[in-house]
PDB file of C-alpha atoms in Angstrom:
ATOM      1  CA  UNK A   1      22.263 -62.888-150.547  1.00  0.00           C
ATOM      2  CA  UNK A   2      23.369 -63.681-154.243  1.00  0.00           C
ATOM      3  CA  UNK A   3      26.357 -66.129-154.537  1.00  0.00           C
ATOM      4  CA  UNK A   4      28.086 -65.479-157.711  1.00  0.00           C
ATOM      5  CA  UNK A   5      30.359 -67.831-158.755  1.00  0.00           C
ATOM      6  CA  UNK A   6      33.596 -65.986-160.106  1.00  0.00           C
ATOM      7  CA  UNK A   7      37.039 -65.938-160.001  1.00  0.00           C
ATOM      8  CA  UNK A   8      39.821 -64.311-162.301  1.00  0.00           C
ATOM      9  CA  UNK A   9      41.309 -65.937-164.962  1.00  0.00           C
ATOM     10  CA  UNK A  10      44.356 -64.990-167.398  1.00  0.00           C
ATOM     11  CA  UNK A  11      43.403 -63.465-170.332  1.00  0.00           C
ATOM     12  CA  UNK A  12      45.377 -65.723-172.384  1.00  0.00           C
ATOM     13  CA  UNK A  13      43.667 -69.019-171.147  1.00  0.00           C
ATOM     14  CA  UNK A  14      40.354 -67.566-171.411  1.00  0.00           C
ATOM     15  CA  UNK A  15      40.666 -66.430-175.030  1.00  0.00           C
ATOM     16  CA  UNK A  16      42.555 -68.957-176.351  1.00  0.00           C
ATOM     17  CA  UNK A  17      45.696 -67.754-177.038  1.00  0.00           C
ATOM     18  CA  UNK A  18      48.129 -69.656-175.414  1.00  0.00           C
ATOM     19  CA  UNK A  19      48.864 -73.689-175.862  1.00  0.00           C
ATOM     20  CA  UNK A  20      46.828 -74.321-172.621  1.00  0.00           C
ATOM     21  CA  UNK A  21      44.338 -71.730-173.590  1.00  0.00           C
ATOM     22  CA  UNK A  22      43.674 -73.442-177.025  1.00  0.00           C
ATOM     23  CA  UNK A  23      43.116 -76.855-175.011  1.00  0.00           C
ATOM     24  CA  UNK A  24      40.878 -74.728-172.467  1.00  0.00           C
ATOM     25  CA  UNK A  25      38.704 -73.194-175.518  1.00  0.00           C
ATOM     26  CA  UNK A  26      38.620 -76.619-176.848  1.00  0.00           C
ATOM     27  CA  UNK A  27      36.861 -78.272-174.166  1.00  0.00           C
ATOM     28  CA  UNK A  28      34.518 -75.134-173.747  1.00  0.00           C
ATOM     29  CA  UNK A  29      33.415 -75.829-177.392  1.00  0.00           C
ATOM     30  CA  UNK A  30      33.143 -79.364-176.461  1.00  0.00           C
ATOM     31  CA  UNK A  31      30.197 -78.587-173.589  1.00  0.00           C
ATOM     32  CA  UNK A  32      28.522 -75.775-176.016  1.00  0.00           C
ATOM     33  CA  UNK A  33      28.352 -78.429-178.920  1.00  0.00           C
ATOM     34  CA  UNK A  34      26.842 -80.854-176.792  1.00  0.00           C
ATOM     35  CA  UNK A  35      24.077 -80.061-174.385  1.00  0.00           C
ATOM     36  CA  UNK A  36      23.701 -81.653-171.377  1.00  0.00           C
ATOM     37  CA  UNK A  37      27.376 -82.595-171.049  1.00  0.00           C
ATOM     38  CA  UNK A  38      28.519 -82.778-167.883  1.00  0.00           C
ATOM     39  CA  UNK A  39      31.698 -80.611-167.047  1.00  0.00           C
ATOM     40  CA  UNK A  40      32.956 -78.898-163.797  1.00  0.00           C
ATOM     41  CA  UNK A  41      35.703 -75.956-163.478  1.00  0.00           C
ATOM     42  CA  UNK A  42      37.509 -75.931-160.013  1.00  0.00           C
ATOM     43  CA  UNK A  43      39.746 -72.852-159.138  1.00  0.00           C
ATOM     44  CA  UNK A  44      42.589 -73.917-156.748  1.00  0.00           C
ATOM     45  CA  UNK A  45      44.204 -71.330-154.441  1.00  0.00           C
ATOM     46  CA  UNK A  46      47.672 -71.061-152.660  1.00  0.00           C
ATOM     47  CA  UNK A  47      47.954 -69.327-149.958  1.00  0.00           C
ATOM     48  CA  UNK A  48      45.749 -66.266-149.146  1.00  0.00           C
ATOM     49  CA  UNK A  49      45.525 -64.686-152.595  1.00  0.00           C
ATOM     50  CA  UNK A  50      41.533 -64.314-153.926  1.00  0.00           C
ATOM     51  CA  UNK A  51      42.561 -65.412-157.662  1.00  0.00           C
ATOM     52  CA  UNK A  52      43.386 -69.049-158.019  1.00  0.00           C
ATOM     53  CA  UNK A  53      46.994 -70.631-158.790  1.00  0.00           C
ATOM     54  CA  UNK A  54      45.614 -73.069-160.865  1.00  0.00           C
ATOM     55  CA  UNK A  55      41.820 -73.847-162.680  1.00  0.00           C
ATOM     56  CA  UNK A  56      40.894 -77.744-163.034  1.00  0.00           C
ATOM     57  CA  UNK A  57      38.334 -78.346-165.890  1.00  0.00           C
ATOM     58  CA  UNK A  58      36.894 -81.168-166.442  1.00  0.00           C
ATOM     59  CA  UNK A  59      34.163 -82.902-169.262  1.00  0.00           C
ATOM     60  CA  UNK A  60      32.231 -86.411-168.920  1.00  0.00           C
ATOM     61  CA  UNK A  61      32.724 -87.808-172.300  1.00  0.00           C
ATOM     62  CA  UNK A  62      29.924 -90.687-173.669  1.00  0.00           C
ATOM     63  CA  UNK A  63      32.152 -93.252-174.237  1.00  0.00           C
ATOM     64  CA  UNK A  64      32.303 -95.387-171.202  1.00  0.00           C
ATOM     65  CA  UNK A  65      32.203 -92.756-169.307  1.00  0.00           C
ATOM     66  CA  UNK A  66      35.356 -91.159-169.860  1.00  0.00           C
ATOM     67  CA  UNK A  67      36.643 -87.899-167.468  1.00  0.00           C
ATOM     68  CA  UNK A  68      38.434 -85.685-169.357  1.00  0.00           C
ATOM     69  CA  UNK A  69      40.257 -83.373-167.198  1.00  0.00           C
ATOM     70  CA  UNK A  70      43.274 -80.532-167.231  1.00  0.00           C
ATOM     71  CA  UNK A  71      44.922 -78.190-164.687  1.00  0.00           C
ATOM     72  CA  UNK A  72      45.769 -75.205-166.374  1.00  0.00           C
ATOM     73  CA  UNK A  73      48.110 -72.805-164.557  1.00  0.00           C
ATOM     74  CA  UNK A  74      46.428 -69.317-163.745  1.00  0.00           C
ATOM     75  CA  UNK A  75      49.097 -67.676-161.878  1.00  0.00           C
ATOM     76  CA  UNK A  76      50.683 -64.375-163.371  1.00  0.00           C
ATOM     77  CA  UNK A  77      54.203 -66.507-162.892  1.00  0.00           C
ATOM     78  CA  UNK A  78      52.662 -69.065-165.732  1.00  0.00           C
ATOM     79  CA  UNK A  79      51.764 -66.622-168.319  1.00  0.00           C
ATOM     80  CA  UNK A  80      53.668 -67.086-171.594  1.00  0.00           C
ATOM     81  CA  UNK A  81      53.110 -64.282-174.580  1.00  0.00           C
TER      82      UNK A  81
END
């Protein structure tokens, strides 16, 4: 009975090394340098596939409170190298 929250995720968004991955990395940082920020990371499937199309990531900034949020294509079609 362990739920393990999971899902695949292109190499080149996780590490940073694509334009979306550097904005991806950059809100990662953003949680890790401030504790206790709130932030949330969605997969979204098409179809019947088990890894997700696209990944939604969002941050609660302090200011107001402000949601900071990007979809960042996951698919193999969106990879760019």
């Amino acid at each position: 009975g362990f739920e393990i929250n999971l899902f695949v995720q292109r190499r080149d968004l996780n590490r940073g090394r694509s334009p979306q991955g550097r904005v991806y990395r950059k809100m990662e940082r953003y949680c890790a340098e401030h504790p206790g920020t709130l932030c949330f990371s969605r997969p979204l499937y098409a179809g019947e596939s088990s890894i997700p199309d696209e990944i939604e990531y969002g941050v609660l900034l302090p200011d107001g409170p402000t949601l900071w949020v990007e979809v960042f294509g996951n698919s193999v079609e969106t990879t760019t190298r």
